[in-house]
PDB file of C-alpha atoms (C1' of nucleotides) in Angstrom:
ATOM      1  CA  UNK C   1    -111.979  39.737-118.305  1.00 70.00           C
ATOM      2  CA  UNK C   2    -115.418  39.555-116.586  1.00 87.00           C
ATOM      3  CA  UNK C   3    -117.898  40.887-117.374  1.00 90.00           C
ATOM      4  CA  UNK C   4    -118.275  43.588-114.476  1.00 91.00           C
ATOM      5  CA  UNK C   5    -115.101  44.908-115.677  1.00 94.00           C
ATOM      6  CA  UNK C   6    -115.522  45.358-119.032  1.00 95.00           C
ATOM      7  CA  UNK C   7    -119.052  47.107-117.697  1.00 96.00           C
ATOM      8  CA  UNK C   8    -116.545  49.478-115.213  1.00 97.00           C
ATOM      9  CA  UNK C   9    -114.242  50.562-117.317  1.00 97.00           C
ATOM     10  CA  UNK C  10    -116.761  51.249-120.031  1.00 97.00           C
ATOM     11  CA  UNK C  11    -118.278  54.002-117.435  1.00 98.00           C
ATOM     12  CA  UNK C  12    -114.905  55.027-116.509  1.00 98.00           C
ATOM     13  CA  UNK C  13    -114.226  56.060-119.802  1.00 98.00           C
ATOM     14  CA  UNK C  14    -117.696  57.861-120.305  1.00 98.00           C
ATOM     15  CA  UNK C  15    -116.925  59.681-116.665  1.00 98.00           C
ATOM     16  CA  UNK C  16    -113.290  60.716-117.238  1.00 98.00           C
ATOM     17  CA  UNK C  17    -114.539  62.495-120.493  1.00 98.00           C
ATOM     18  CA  UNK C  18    -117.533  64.125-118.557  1.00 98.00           C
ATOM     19  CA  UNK C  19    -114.683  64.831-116.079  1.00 98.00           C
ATOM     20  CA  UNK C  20    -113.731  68.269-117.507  1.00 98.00           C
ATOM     21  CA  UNK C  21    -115.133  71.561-117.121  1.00 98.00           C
ATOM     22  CA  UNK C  22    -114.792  72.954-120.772  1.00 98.00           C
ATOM     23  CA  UNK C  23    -116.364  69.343-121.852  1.00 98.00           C
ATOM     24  CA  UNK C  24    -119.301  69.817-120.178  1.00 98.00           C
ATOM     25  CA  UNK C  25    -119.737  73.274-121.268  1.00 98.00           C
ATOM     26  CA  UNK C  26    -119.003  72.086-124.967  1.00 98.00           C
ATOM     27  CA  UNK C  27    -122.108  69.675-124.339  1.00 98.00           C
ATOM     28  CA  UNK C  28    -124.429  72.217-122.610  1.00 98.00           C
ATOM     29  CA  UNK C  29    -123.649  74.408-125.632  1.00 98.00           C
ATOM     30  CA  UNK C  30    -124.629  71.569-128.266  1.00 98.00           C
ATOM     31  CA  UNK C  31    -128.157  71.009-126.354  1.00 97.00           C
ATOM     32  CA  UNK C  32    -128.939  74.779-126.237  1.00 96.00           C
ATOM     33  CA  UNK C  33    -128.367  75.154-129.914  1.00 96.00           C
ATOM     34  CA  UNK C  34    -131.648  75.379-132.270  1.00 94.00           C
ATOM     35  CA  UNK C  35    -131.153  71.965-134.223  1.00 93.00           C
ATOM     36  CA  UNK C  36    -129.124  70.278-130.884  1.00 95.00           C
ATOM     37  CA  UNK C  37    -126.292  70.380-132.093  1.00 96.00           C
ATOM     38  CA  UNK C  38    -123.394  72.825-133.709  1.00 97.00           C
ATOM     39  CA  UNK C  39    -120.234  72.827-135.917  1.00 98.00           C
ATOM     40  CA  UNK C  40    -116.827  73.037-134.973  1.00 98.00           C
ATOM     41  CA  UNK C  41    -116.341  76.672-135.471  1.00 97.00           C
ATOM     42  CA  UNK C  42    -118.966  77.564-133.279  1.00 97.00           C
ATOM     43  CA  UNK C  43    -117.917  75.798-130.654  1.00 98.00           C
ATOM     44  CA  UNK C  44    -114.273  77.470-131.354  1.00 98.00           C
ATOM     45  CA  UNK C  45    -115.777  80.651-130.609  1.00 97.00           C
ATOM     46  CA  UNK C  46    -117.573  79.808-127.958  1.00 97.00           C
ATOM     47  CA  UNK C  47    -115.161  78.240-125.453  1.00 97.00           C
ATOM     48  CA  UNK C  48    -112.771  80.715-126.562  1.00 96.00           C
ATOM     49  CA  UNK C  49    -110.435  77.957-126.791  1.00 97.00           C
ATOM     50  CA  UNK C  50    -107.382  77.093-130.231  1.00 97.00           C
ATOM     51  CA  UNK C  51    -109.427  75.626-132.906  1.00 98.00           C
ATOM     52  CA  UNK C  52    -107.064  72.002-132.277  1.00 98.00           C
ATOM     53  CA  UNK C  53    -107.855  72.333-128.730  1.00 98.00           C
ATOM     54  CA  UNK C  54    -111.572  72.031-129.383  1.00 98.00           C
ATOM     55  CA  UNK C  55    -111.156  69.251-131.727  1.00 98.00           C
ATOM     56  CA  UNK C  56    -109.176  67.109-129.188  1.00 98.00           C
ATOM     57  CA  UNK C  57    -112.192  67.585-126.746  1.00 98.00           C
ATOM     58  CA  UNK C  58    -114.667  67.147-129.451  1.00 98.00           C
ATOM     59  CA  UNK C  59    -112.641  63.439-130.131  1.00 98.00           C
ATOM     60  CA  UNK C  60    -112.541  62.466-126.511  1.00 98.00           C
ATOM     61  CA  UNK C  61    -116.432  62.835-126.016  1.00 98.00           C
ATOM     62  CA  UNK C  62    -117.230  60.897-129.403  1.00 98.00           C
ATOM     63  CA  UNK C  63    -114.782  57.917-128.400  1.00 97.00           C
ATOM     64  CA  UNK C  64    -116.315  57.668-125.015  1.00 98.00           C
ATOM     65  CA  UNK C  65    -119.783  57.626-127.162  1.00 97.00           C
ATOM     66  CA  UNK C  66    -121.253  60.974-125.631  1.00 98.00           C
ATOM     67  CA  UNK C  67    -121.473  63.007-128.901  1.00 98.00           C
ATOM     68  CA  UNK C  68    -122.147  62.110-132.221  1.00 97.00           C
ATOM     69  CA  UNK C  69    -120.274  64.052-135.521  1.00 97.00           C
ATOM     70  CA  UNK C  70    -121.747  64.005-138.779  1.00 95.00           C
ATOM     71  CA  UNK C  71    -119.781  65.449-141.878  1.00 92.00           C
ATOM     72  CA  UNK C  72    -121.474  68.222-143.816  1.00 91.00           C
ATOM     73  CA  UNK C  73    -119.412  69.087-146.596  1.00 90.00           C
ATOM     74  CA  UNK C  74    -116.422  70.238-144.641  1.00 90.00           C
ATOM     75  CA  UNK C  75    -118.265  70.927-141.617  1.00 94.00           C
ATOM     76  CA  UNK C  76    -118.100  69.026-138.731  1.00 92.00           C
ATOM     77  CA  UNK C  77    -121.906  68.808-136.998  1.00 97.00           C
ATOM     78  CA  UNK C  78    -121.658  67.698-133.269  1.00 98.00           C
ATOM     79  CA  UNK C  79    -124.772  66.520-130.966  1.00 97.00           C
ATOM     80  CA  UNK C  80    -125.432  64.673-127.975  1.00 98.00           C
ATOM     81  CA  UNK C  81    -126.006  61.036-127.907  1.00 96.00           C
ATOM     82  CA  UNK C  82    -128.705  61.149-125.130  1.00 94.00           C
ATOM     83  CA  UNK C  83    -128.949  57.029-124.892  1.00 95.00           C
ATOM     84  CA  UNK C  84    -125.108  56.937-123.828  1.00 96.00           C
ATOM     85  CA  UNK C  85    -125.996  59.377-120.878  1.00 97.00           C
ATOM     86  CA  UNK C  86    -128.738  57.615-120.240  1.00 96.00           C
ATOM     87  CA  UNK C  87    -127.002  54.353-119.991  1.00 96.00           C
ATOM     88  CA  UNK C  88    -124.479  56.332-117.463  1.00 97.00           C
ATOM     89  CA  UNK C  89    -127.742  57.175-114.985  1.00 96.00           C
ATOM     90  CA  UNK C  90    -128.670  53.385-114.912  1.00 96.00           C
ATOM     91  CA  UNK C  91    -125.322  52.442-114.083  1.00 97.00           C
ATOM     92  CA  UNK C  92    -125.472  55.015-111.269  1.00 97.00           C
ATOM     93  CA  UNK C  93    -128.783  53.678-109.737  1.00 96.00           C
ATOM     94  CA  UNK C  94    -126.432  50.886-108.260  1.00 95.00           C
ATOM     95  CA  UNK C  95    -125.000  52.954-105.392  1.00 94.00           C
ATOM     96  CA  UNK C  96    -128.591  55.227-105.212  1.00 79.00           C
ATOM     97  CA  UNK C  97    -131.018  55.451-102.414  1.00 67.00           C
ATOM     98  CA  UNK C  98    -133.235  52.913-104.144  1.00 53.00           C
ATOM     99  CA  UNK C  99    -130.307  50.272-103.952  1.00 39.00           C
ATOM    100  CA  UNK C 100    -129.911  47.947-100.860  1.00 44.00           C
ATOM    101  CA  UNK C 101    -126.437  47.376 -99.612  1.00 44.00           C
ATOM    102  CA  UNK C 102    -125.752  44.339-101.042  1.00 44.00           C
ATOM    103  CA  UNK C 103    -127.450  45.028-104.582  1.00 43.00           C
ATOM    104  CA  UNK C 104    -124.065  44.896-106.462  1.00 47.00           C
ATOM    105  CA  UNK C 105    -123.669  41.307-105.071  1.00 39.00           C
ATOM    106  CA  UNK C 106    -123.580  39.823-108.610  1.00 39.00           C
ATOM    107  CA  UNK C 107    -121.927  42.437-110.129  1.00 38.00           C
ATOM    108  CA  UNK C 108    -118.248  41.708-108.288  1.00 38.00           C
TER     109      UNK C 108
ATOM    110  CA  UNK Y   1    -118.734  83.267-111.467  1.00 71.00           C
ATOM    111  CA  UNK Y   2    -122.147  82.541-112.991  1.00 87.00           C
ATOM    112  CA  UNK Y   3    -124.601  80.085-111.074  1.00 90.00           C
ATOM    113  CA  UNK Y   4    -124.252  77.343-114.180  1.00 91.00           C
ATOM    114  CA  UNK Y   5    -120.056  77.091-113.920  1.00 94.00           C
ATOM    115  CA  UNK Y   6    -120.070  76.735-110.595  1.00 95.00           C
ATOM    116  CA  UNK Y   7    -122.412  73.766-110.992  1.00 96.00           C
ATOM    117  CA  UNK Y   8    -120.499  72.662-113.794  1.00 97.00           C
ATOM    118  CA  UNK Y   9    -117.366  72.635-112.644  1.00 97.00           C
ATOM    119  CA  UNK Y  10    -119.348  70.922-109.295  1.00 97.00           C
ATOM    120  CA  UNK Y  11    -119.814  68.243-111.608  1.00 98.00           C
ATOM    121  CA  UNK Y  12    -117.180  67.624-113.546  1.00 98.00           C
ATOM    122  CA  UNK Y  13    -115.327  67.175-110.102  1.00 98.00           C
ATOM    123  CA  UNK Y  14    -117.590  64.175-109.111  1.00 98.00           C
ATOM    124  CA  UNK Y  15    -117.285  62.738-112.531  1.00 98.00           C
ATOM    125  CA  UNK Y  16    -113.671  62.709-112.930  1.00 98.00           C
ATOM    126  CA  UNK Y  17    -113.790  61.397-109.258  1.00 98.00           C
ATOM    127  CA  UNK Y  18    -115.670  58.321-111.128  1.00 98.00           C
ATOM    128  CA  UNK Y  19    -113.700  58.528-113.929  1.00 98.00           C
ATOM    129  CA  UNK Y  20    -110.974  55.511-112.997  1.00 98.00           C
ATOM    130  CA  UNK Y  21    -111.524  52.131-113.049  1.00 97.00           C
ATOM    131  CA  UNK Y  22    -110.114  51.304-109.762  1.00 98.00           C
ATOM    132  CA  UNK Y  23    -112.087  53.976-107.957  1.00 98.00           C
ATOM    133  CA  UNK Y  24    -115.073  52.412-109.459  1.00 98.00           C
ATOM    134  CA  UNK Y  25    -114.130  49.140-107.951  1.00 98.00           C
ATOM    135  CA  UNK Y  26    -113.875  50.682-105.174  1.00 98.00           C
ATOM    136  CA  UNK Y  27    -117.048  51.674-104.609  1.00 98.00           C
ATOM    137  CA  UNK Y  28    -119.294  48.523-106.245  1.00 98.00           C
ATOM    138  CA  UNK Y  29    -116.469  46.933-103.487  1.00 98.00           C
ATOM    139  CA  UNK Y  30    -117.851  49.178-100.270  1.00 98.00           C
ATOM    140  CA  UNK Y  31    -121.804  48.716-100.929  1.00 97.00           C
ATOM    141  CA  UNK Y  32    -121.431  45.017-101.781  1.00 96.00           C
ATOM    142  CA  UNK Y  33    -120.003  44.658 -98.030  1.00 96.00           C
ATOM    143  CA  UNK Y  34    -122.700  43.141 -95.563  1.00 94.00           C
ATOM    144  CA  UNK Y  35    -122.589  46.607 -93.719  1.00 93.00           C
ATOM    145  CA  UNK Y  36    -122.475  49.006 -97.400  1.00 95.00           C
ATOM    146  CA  UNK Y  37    -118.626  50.320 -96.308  1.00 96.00           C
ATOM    147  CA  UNK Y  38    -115.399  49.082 -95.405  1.00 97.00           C
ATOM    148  CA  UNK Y  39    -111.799  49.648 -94.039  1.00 97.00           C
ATOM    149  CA  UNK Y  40    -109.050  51.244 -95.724  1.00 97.00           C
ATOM    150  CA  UNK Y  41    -107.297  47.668 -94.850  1.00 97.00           C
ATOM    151  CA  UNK Y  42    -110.684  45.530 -96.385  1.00 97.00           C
ATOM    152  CA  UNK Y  43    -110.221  47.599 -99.397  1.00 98.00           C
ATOM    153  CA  UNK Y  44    -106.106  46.932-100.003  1.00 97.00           C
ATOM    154  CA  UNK Y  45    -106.801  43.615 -99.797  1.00 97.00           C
ATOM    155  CA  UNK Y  46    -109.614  43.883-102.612  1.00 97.00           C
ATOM    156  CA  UNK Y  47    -107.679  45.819-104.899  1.00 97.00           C
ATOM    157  CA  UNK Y  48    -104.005  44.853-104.485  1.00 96.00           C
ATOM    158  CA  UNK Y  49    -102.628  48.067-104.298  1.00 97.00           C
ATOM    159  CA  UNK Y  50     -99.966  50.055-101.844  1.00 97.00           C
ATOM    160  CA  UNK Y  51    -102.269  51.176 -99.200  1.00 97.00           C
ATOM    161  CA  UNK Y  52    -100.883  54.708-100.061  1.00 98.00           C
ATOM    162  CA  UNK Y  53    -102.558  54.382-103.232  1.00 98.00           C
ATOM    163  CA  UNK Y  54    -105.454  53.511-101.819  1.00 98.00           C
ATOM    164  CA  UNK Y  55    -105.828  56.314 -99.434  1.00 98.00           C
ATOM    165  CA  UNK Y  56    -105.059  58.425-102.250  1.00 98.00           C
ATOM    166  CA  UNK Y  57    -107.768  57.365-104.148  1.00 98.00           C
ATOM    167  CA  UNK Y  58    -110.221  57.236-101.044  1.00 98.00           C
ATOM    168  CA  UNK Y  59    -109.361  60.563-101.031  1.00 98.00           C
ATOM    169  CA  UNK Y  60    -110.572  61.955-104.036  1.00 98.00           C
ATOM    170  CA  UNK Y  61    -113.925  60.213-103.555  1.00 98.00           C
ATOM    171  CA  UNK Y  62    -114.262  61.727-100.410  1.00 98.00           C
ATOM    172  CA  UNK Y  63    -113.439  65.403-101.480  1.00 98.00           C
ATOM    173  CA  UNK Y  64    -115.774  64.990-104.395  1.00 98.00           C
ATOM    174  CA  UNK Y  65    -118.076  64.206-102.138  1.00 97.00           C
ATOM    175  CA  UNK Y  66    -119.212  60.695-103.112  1.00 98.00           C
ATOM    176  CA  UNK Y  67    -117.902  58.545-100.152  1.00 98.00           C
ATOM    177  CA  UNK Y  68    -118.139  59.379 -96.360  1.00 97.00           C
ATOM    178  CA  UNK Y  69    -115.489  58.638 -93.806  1.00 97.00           C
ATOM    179  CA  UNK Y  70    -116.066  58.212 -90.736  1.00 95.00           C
ATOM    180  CA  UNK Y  71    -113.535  57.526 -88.025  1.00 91.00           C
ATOM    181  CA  UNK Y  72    -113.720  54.114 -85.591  1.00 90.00           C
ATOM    182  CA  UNK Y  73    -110.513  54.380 -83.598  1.00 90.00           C
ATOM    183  CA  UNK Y  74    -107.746  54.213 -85.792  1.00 90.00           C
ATOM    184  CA  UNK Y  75    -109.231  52.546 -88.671  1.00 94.00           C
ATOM    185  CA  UNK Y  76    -111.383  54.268 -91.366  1.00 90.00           C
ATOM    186  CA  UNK Y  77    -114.643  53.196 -92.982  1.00 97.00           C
ATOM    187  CA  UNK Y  78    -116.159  54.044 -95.719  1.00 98.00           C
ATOM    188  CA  UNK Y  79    -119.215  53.928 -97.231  1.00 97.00           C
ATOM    189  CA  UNK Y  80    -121.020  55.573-100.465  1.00 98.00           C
ATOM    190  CA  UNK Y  81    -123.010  58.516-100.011  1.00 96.00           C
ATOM    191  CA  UNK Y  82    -125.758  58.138-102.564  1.00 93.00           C
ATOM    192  CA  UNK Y  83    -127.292  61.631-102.722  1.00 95.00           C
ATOM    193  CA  UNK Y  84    -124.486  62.562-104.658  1.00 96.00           C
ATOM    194  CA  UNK Y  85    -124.666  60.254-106.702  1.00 97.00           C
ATOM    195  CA  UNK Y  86    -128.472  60.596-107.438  1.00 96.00           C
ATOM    196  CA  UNK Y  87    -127.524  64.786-107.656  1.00 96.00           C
ATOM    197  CA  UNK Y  88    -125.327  63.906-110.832  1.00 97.00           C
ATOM    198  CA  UNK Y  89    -128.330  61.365-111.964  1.00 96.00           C
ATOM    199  CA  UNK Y  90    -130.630  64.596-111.786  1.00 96.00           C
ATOM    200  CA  UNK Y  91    -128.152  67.037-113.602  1.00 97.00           C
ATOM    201  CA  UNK Y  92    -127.521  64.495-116.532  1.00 97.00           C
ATOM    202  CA  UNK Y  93    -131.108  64.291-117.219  1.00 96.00           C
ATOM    203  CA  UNK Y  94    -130.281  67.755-118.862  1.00 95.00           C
ATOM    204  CA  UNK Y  95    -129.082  65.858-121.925  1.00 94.00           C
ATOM    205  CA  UNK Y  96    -131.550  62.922-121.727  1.00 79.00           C
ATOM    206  CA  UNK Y  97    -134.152  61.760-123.910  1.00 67.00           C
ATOM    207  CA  UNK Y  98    -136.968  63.443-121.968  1.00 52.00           C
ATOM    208  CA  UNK Y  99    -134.812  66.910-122.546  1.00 39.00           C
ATOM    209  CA  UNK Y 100    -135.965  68.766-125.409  1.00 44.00           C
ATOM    210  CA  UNK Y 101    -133.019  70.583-126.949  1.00 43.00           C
ATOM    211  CA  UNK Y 102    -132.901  73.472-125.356  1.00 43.00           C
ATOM    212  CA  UNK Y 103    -133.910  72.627-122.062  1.00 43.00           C
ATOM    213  CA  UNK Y 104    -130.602  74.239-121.322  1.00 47.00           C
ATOM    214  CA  UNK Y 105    -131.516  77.686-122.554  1.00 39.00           C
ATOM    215  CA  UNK Y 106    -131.381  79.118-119.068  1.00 39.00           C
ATOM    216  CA  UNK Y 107    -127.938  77.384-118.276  1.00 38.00           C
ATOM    217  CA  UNK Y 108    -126.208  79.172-120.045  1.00 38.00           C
TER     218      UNK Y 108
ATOM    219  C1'  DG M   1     -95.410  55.179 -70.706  1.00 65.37           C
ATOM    220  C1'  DG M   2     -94.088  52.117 -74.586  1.00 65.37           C
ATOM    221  C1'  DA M   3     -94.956  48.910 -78.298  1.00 65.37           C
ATOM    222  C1'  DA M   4     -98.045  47.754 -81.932  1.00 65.37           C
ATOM    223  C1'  DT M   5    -101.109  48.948 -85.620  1.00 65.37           C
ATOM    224  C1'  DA M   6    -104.247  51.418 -89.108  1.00 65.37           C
ATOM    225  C1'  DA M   7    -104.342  55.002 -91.953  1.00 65.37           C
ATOM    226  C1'  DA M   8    -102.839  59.680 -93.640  1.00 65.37           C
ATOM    227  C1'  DT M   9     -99.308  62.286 -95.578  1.00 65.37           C
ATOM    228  C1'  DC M  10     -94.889  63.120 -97.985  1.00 65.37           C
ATOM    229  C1'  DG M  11     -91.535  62.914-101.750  1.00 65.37           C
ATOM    230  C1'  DA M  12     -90.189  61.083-105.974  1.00 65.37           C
ATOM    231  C1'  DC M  13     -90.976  59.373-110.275  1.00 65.37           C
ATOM    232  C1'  DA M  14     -93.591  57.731-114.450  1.00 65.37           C
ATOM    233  C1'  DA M  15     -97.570  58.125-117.149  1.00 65.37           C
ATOM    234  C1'  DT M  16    -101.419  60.664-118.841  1.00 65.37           C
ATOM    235  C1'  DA M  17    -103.953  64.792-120.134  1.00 65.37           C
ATOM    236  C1'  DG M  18    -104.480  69.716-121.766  1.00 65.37           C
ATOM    237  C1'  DT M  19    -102.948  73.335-124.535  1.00 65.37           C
ATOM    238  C1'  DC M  20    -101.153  75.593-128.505  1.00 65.37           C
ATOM    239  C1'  DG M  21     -99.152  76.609-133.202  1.00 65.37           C
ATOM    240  C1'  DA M  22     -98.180  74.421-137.406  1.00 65.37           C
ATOM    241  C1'  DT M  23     -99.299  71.210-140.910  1.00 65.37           C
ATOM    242  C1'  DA M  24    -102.214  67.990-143.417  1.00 65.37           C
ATOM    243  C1'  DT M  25    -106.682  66.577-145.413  1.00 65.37           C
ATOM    244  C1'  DA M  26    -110.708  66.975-147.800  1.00 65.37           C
ATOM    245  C1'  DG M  27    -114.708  69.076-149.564  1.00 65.37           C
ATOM    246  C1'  DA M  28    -116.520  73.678-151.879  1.00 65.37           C
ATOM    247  C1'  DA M  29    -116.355  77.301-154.811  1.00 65.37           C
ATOM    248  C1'  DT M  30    -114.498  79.500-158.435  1.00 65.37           C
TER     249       DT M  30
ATOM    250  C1'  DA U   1    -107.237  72.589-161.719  1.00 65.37           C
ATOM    251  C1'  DT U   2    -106.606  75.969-158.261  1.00 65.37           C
ATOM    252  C1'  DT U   3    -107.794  78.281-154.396  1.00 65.37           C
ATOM    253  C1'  DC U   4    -110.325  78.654-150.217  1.00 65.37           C
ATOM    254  C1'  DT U   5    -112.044  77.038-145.937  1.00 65.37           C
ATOM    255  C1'  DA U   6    -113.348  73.952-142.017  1.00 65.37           C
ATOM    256  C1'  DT U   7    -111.598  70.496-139.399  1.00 65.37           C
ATOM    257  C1'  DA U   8    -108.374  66.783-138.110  1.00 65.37           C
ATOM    258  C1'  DT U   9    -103.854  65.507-136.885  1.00 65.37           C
ATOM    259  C1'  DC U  10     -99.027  66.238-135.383  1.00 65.37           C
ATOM    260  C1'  DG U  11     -95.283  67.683-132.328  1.00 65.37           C
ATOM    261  C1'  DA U  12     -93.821  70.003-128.408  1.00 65.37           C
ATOM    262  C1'  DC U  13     -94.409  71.612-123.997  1.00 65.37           C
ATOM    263  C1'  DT U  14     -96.608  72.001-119.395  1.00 65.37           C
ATOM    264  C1'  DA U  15     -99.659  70.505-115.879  1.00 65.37           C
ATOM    265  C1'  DT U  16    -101.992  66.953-113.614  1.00 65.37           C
ATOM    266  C1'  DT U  17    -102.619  62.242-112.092  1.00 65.37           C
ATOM    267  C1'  DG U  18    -101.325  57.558-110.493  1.00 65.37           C
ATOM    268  C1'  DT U  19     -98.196  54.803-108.148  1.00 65.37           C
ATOM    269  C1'  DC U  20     -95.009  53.366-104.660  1.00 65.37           C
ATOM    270  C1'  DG U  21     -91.962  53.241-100.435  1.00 65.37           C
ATOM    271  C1'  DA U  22     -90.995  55.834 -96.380  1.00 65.37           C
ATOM    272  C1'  DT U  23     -92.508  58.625 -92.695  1.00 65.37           C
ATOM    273  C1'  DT U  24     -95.830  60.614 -89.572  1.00 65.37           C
ATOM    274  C1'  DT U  25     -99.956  60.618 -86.849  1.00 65.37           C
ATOM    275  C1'  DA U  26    -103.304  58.864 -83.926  1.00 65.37           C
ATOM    276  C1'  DT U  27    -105.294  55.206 -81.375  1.00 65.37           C
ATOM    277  C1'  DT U  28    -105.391  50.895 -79.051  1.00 65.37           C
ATOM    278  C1'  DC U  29    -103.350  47.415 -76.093  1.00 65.37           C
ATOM    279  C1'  DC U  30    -100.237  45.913 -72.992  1.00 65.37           C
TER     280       DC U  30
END
DNA sequence: GGAATAAATCGACAATAGTCGATATAGAAT
DNA sequence: ATTCTATATCGACTATTGTCGATTTATTCC
């Protein structure tokens, strides 16, 4: 497969997890916490949503590399990855106001 | 509805707009095109599918708000709108680097 | 006006995603 | 070791999305 699909559907995935409204709050949640980042429970509470319903979302965002989980004891600790996001904004400069017409010429 | 979910939801619109492989295509197709757009026909050709499916997909761009269509007789082109696209750039800087972690604190 | 054509819309179906309650797993505390 | 607790996983169900062929709509060209 070239390379510019490999490239596409690696920001496809990142999208179609940023593609839900209760994801995004889950991620806007993390960033406003104290330390960046919060545990499962709290984010149970929060989006007021079934404690296995969280956890799916919670999976989808750390396969598509968004957030991070680090095991404390039985606690699940959740942040941000902001490099992955970042990545996601470069990607996007290709169809910005900065790019000329043609400047995904290579990329096809 | 608070200020911050209707942004959010705003959002999460345009990204799972971008979150599809083919729709991606799509687009990296349209601005690579001497002019930066193309016809519904240009684009059936490109990616091999029903031109149903196509329109379909065209339309979800559109209503996100990340292609324009404008009408030349009976055939449509497209093009990317890049504002958009650089609007989404902006609001993802939330969880960037630059962000400290609760740059949010008044999003929520 | 009538034929030809590009694209939008419709209807059906298959595949994927979202949600929950229930169960399993694994570390903590006793 | 046993119990407790936080989270992950499973199974079922519903809702949404992706795809196609067929039809409709709108415009051009005779």
């Amino acid at each position: 497969m070239e390379l510019a699909k490999v490239k596409r559907d690696e920001v496809a995935r990142v999208c179609a997890a940023l593609g839900h409204s209760l994801r995004l709050e889950a991620m806007t949640f993390l960033i406003s916490q104290p330390h960046g980042g919060a545990y499962v429970s709290d984010l149970v509470s929060h989006l007021s949503r079934a404690q296995s319903t969280v956890s799916h979302h919670l999976k989808i965002l750390v396969e598509a590399g968004i957030l991070a989980m680090e095991s404390r004891g039985n606690w699940g600790w959740y942040q941000v990855v902001p490099t992955k996001l970042a990545d996601l904004r470069e990607y996007l400069l290709m169809f910005g106001l900065e790019a000329p017409h043609n400047a995904a010429g290579a990329l096809i």
